[in-house]
Short mmCIF file of C-alpha atoms and ligand atoms in Angstrom, two decimals:
data_model
loop_
_atom_site.label_atom_id
_atom_site.label_comp_id
_atom_site.label_asym_id
_atom_site.label_seq_id
_atom_site.Cartn_x
_atom_site.Cartn_y
_atom_site.Cartn_z
CA MET K 479 0.00 0.00 0.00
CA PHE K 480 1.22 3.50 -0.80
CA VAL K 481 2.74 5.95 1.67
CA LEU K 482 3.27 9.34 0.05
CA HIS K 483 6.48 11.13 1.07
CA ALA K 484 5.74 14.86 1.14
CA GLY K 485 8.50 16.85 2.82
CA PRO K 486 8.45 15.92 6.52
CA HIS K 487 5.04 14.25 6.17
CA ARG K 488 4.22 10.59 5.53
CA LEU K 489 0.69 10.21 4.23
CA SER K 490 -0.83 6.74 4.30
CA LEU K 491 -2.96 6.06 1.25
CA ALA K 492 -4.39 2.86 2.70
CA ARG K 493 -7.65 4.80 2.65
CA PRO K 494 -8.40 7.49 0.04
CA ILE K 495 -7.35 10.95 1.22
CA VAL K 496 -8.83 14.37 0.51
CA MET K 497 -7.06 17.42 -0.91
CA GLY K 498 -9.04 20.61 -0.25
CA ILE K 499 -8.94 23.34 -2.89
CA VAL K 500 -7.81 26.80 -1.72
CA ASN K 501 -7.97 29.30 -4.56
CA VAL K 502 -6.31 32.65 -3.94
CA THR K 503 -7.52 34.16 -7.19
CA PRO K 504 -9.61 37.23 -8.05
CA ASP K 505 -12.69 35.11 -8.68
CA SER K 506 -12.43 33.59 -5.18
CA PHE K 507 -11.40 36.38 -2.79
CA SER K 508 -11.71 39.95 -4.16
CA ASP K 509 -8.43 40.67 -6.00
CA GLY K 510 -6.50 37.69 -4.67
CA GLY K 511 -3.48 39.74 -3.65
CA ARG K 512 -4.21 41.90 -0.62
CA LEU K 513 -3.68 41.08 3.04
CA ALA K 514 -7.44 40.68 3.50
CA ASP K 515 -7.51 38.17 0.64
CA ALA K 516 -4.71 36.14 2.20
CA GLN K 517 -6.56 36.12 5.50
CA ALA K 518 -9.79 35.01 3.85
CA ALA K 519 -7.93 32.22 2.06
CA ILE K 520 -6.25 31.09 5.29
CA GLY K 521 -9.61 31.09 7.09
CA HIS K 522 -11.18 29.08 4.29
CA ALA K 523 -8.27 26.61 4.28
CA LEU K 524 -8.50 26.08 8.04
CA LYS K 525 -12.23 25.40 7.69
CA LEU K 526 -11.46 22.78 5.04
CA GLN K 527 -8.93 21.21 7.34
CA GLU K 528 -11.46 21.11 10.17
CA GLU K 529 -13.86 19.38 7.78
CA GLY K 530 -11.26 16.69 7.20
CA ALA K 531 -8.94 17.76 4.39
CA ASP K 532 -5.62 15.88 4.57
CA ILE K 533 -3.83 18.26 2.19
CA LEU K 534 -4.57 21.92 1.36
CA ASP K 535 -3.88 22.82 -2.28
CA VAL K 536 -3.12 26.55 -2.55
CA GLY K 537 -3.25 28.12 -6.01
CA GLY K 538 -2.88 31.69 -7.25
CA GLU K 539 -3.55 31.21 -10.97
CA SER K 540 -6.82 29.90 -12.35
CA THR K 541 -6.47 26.93 -14.72
CA ARG K 542 -10.08 27.10 -15.90
CA PRO K 543 -10.59 26.90 -19.67
CA GLY K 544 -9.83 30.33 -21.16
CA ALA K 545 -8.24 31.70 -17.96
CA ALA K 546 -5.61 34.40 -18.44
CA LYS K 547 -2.00 33.83 -17.36
CA VAL K 548 -0.87 35.56 -14.16
CA PRO K 549 2.55 37.27 -13.88
CA VAL K 550 5.00 35.52 -11.54
CA ALA K 551 5.12 38.47 -9.13
CA ASP K 552 1.33 38.47 -8.69
CA GLU K 553 1.20 34.73 -8.15
CA LEU K 554 3.99 34.92 -5.57
CA ARG K 555 2.19 37.75 -3.76
CA ARG K 556 -1.02 35.72 -3.61
CA VAL K 557 0.35 32.32 -2.70
CA VAL K 558 3.42 32.64 -0.47
CA PRO K 559 1.79 34.27 2.61
CA VAL K 560 -1.00 31.69 2.56
CA VAL K 561 1.42 28.75 2.25
CA GLU K 562 3.59 30.15 5.02
CA ALA K 563 0.68 30.65 7.42
CA LEU K 564 -0.81 27.20 6.81
CA ALA K 565 2.50 25.32 6.92
CA GLY K 566 3.34 27.24 10.11
CA ARG K 567 0.20 25.76 11.67
CA GLY K 568 1.33 22.24 10.77
CA CYS K 569 -0.97 21.76 7.77
CA VAL K 570 0.19 19.64 4.83
CA VAL K 571 0.32 22.26 2.08
CA SER K 572 0.48 21.69 -1.65
CA VAL K 573 1.16 24.53 -4.07
CA ASP K 574 -0.83 24.49 -7.28
CA THR K 575 1.45 26.12 -9.84
CA THR K 576 3.28 25.55 -13.12
CA LYS K 577 5.99 28.15 -12.47
CA PRO K 578 9.38 27.07 -11.09
CA GLU K 579 9.84 30.44 -9.31
CA VAL K 580 6.57 29.95 -7.45
CA MET K 581 7.44 26.31 -6.68
CA ARG K 582 10.78 27.35 -5.15
CA ALA K 583 9.27 30.16 -3.07
CA ALA K 584 6.37 28.02 -1.85
CA LEU K 585 8.67 25.13 -0.95
CA SER K 586 10.87 27.52 1.03
CA ALA K 587 7.71 28.80 2.75
CA GLY K 588 6.85 25.27 3.89
CA ALA K 589 4.87 23.62 1.07
CA ALA K 590 5.33 19.85 1.11
CA MET K 591 3.89 19.13 -2.31
CA VAL K 592 3.73 20.65 -5.79
CA ASN K 593 0.57 20.18 -7.86
CA ASP K 594 1.50 20.95 -11.45
CA VAL K 595 -1.07 20.77 -14.25
CA MET K 596 1.89 20.83 -16.67
CA ALA K 597 3.55 17.81 -15.00
CA LEU K 598 6.82 19.74 -14.42
CA GLY K 599 6.98 20.58 -18.14
CA ALA K 600 8.24 24.17 -17.72
CA PRO K 601 11.99 24.65 -18.07
CA SER K 602 13.68 24.03 -14.69
CA ALA K 603 10.47 22.84 -12.98
CA LEU K 604 11.96 19.35 -12.62
CA ASP K 605 15.07 20.86 -11.00
CA ALA K 606 12.99 22.99 -8.61
CA VAL K 607 11.21 19.90 -7.25
CA ALA K 608 14.29 17.65 -7.39
CA ALA K 609 16.13 20.12 -5.14
CA SER K 610 13.46 19.57 -2.45
CA ASP K 611 11.96 16.56 -0.70
CA ALA K 612 8.41 17.52 -1.67
CA ALA K 613 5.83 15.28 -3.29
CA VAL K 614 4.57 16.17 -6.75
CA CYS K 615 1.34 15.56 -8.63
CA LEU K 616 1.95 15.09 -12.37
CA MET K 617 -1.18 15.94 -14.34
CA HIS K 618 -1.99 15.35 -18.00
CA MET K 619 -3.24 18.26 -20.09
CA GLN K 620 -3.68 18.48 -23.86
CA GLY K 621 -2.81 22.04 -24.98
CA ASP K 622 -2.98 24.90 -22.49
CA PRO K 623 -5.79 26.43 -20.39
CA GLN K 624 -6.29 29.24 -22.94
CA SER K 625 -7.23 26.89 -25.80
CA MET K 626 -7.47 23.34 -24.46
CA GLN K 627 -11.24 22.91 -24.80
CA GLN K 628 -11.42 24.15 -28.41
CA ALA K 629 -10.95 20.79 -30.16
CA PRO K 630 -9.58 18.05 -27.92
CA ALA K 631 -8.70 14.97 -30.00
CA TYR K 632 -7.24 11.55 -29.22
CA ALA K 633 -6.93 8.24 -31.07
CA ASP K 634 -7.20 6.45 -27.69
CA VAL K 635 -7.40 8.80 -24.73
CA VAL K 636 -6.59 6.19 -22.07
CA VAL K 637 -3.51 4.87 -23.89
CA GLU K 638 -2.23 8.39 -24.65
CA VAL K 639 -2.73 9.78 -21.16
CA LYS K 640 -1.13 6.69 -19.62
CA GLN K 641 1.90 6.96 -21.93
CA PHE K 642 2.30 10.68 -21.18
CA LEU K 643 2.21 10.03 -17.43
CA ALA K 644 4.67 7.12 -17.73
CA ASP K 645 7.07 9.43 -19.63
CA ARG K 646 6.78 12.17 -17.00
CA VAL K 647 7.35 9.65 -14.20
CA ALA K 648 10.50 8.49 -16.00
CA ALA K 649 11.66 12.13 -16.34
CA CYS K 650 11.12 12.66 -12.60
CA GLU K 651 13.02 9.52 -11.67
CA ALA K 652 15.89 10.50 -14.00
CA ALA K 653 16.00 13.92 -12.26
CA GLY K 654 16.26 12.22 -8.85
CA ILE K 655 12.64 12.48 -7.66
CA SER K 656 11.87 9.09 -6.11
CA ARG K 657 8.61 7.22 -6.73
CA GLU K 658 7.49 7.61 -3.09
CA ARG K 659 7.08 11.31 -3.90
CA LEU K 660 5.00 10.89 -7.07
CA VAL K 661 1.27 11.09 -7.75
CA ILE K 662 -0.31 10.84 -11.21
CA ASP K 663 -3.50 12.46 -12.47
CA PRO K 664 -5.42 12.14 -15.78
CA GLY K 665 -6.43 15.82 -15.67
CA PHE K 666 -10.19 15.62 -16.06
CA GLY K 667 -11.39 18.57 -18.16
CA PHE K 668 -7.92 19.60 -19.31
CA GLY K 669 -8.14 19.26 -23.10
CA LYS K 670 -10.86 16.61 -22.91
CA ALA K 671 -14.39 16.35 -24.26
CA LEU K 672 -17.10 14.60 -22.22
CA GLU K 673 -16.44 11.26 -23.93
CA HIS K 674 -12.71 11.52 -23.06
CA ASN K 675 -13.44 12.34 -19.42
CA LEU K 676 -15.87 9.44 -19.12
CA ALA K 677 -13.42 7.01 -20.74
CA LEU K 678 -10.67 8.10 -18.34
CA LEU K 679 -12.96 7.76 -15.34
CA ARG K 680 -14.26 4.37 -16.42
CA HIS K 681 -10.72 3.08 -17.05
CA LEU K 682 -8.88 4.83 -14.23
CA ASP K 683 -7.66 1.41 -13.08
CA ARG K 684 -5.48 1.30 -16.22
CA LEU K 685 -3.59 4.40 -15.02
CA ALA K 686 -3.27 2.82 -11.56
CA GLU K 687 -1.36 0.00 -13.32
CA LEU K 688 1.61 2.40 -13.44
CA GLY K 689 2.06 1.51 -9.77
CA LEU K 690 1.65 5.04 -8.42
CA PRO K 691 -1.14 6.72 -6.48
CA VAL K 692 -3.77 8.30 -8.73
CA LEU K 693 -5.38 11.65 -7.94
CA ALA K 694 -8.84 12.46 -9.31
CA GLY K 695 -10.02 16.05 -9.61
CA LEU K 696 -13.62 16.25 -10.76
CA SER K 697 -15.00 18.83 -8.35
CA ARG K 698 -17.52 21.23 -9.96
CA LYS K 699 -16.14 20.45 -13.45
CA SER K 700 -18.10 21.01 -16.63
CA MET K 701 -18.54 17.28 -17.26
CA LEU K 702 -20.71 17.20 -14.11
CA GLY K 703 -22.71 20.12 -15.49
CA ALA K 704 -23.08 18.36 -18.85
CA LEU K 705 -24.42 15.22 -17.17
CA THR K 706 -26.73 16.85 -14.59
CA GLY K 707 -27.63 20.22 -16.10
CA ARG K 708 -26.51 21.87 -12.83
CA ALA K 709 -24.75 25.23 -12.49
CA VAL K 710 -21.20 25.19 -11.15
CA ASP K 711 -22.20 25.90 -7.53
CA ARG K 712 -24.82 23.09 -7.51
CA ARG K 713 -22.60 20.16 -8.48
CA GLU K 714 -21.73 18.91 -5.00
CA PHE K 715 -23.73 15.64 -5.16
CA ALA K 716 -22.54 14.90 -8.69
CA GLY K 717 -18.96 15.53 -7.56
CA VAL K 718 -19.26 13.09 -4.67
CA ALA K 719 -20.65 10.41 -7.01
CA ALA K 720 -17.91 11.01 -9.59
CA HIS K 721 -15.16 10.86 -6.99
CA LEU K 722 -16.54 7.62 -5.55
CA ALA K 723 -16.56 6.16 -9.07
CA ALA K 724 -12.88 7.14 -9.20
CA VAL K 725 -12.15 5.55 -5.82
CA ALA K 726 -13.85 2.34 -7.00
CA ARG K 727 -11.28 2.26 -9.82
CA GLY K 728 -8.26 2.90 -7.63
CA ALA K 729 -8.00 6.68 -7.00
CA ARG K 730 -6.23 7.37 -3.69
CA LEU K 731 -6.34 11.19 -3.59
CA LEU K 732 -9.41 13.33 -4.29
CA ARG K 733 -9.04 17.03 -5.04
CA VAL K 734 -12.30 18.70 -3.99
CA HIS K 735 -13.96 21.98 -3.02
CA ASP K 736 -16.63 20.32 -0.86
CA VAL K 737 -14.53 18.56 1.76
CA ALA K 738 -17.29 17.81 4.31
CA ALA K 739 -19.49 16.09 1.72
CA MET K 740 -16.58 14.04 0.41
CA ARG K 741 -15.60 13.03 3.95
CA ASP K 742 -19.12 11.75 4.68
CA ALA K 743 -19.11 9.73 1.47
CA LEU K 744 -15.71 8.25 2.33
CA ALA K 745 -16.90 7.33 5.83
CA ILE K 746 -19.51 5.11 4.19
CA TRP K 747 -17.07 3.84 1.57
CA ASN K 748 -14.43 2.93 4.16
CA ALA K 749 -16.94 1.24 6.46
CA VAL K 750 -18.16 -0.98 3.61
CA GLU K 751 -14.63 -1.76 2.43
CA GLU K 752 -13.42 -2.61 5.92
CA GLN K 753 -16.47 -4.56 7.14
CA GLN K 754 -15.35 -7.83 8.77
CA ASP K 755 -18.28 -10.19 8.47
CA GLY K 756 -16.38 -13.35 7.69
CA THR K 757 -17.38 -13.38 4.02
C1 LIG U 2041 -5.39 22.89 -10.42
N1 LIG U 2041 -6.31 21.84 -10.84
C2 LIG U 2041 -7.55 22.01 -11.37
N2 LIG U 2041 -8.09 20.82 -11.67
C3 LIG U 2041 -7.17 19.89 -11.33
C4 LIG U 2041 -7.13 18.48 -11.40
O1 LIG U 2041 -8.12 17.78 -11.92
N3 LIG U 2041 -6.03 17.85 -10.96
C5 LIG U 2041 -4.98 18.55 -10.45
N4 LIG U 2041 -3.91 17.85 -10.02
N5 LIG U 2041 -4.97 19.88 -10.36
C6 LIG U 2041 -6.04 20.53 -10.80
#
């Protein structure tokens, strides 16, 4: 069974764990850069931790389809104080970024994990993580957030995503990042049409064959809206169902906004899985 090495932390993945989403962006807390915004983000993160989040994923740049890029200085200003405050309180903090400068600063401020939707594809991102003892989540994306949903196309989405992740794992190992520090992620909604997302979810066990923990991030995503007709803020039940479908196929980390709901669902899941009735 997996134990994720994330800086000083050892996270057992014997049961699925929950990563709570902490966005420090203009669409979450006013302009995402002032002291008041940092304090609101810290308060929100601590609430998620109280609800049962095992990891807090702090991000200062939106990766939604069509989102604009954020200059490094702005992202640093948003993210670093929040990481520092949460790590200082003993929380397991992940930094959601693609920029090596932000990775380095957040790791120095106490982050124990890097969540990179570009799978350490930016020049020197591999080196930034290799120089630390942090965990890293390697996510698949076709294209970039500005254009990725325009015309996603695959011959076989499961085979292609699996091969991409295997290649990035090999690059990490070659750079000196050991497997105990690695998490892989199909990147639901990142350059994928509904049929691609459903195929990846249905066959998530094929990614788990790579022998690394799989993270699923489906919270509030458009595929849930397409299937239920619900607006983004009304997708909590659909998200819980989608994440449990992922757990049933081997996901060990769940990246969610609605931590309390996910925790309740996992309480039921774990009780059923661990029932000792002699059968
Ligand atoms: C930042 N971000 C948004 N969606 C995500 C997902 O599905 N996985 C990961 N690792 N990060 C995500």
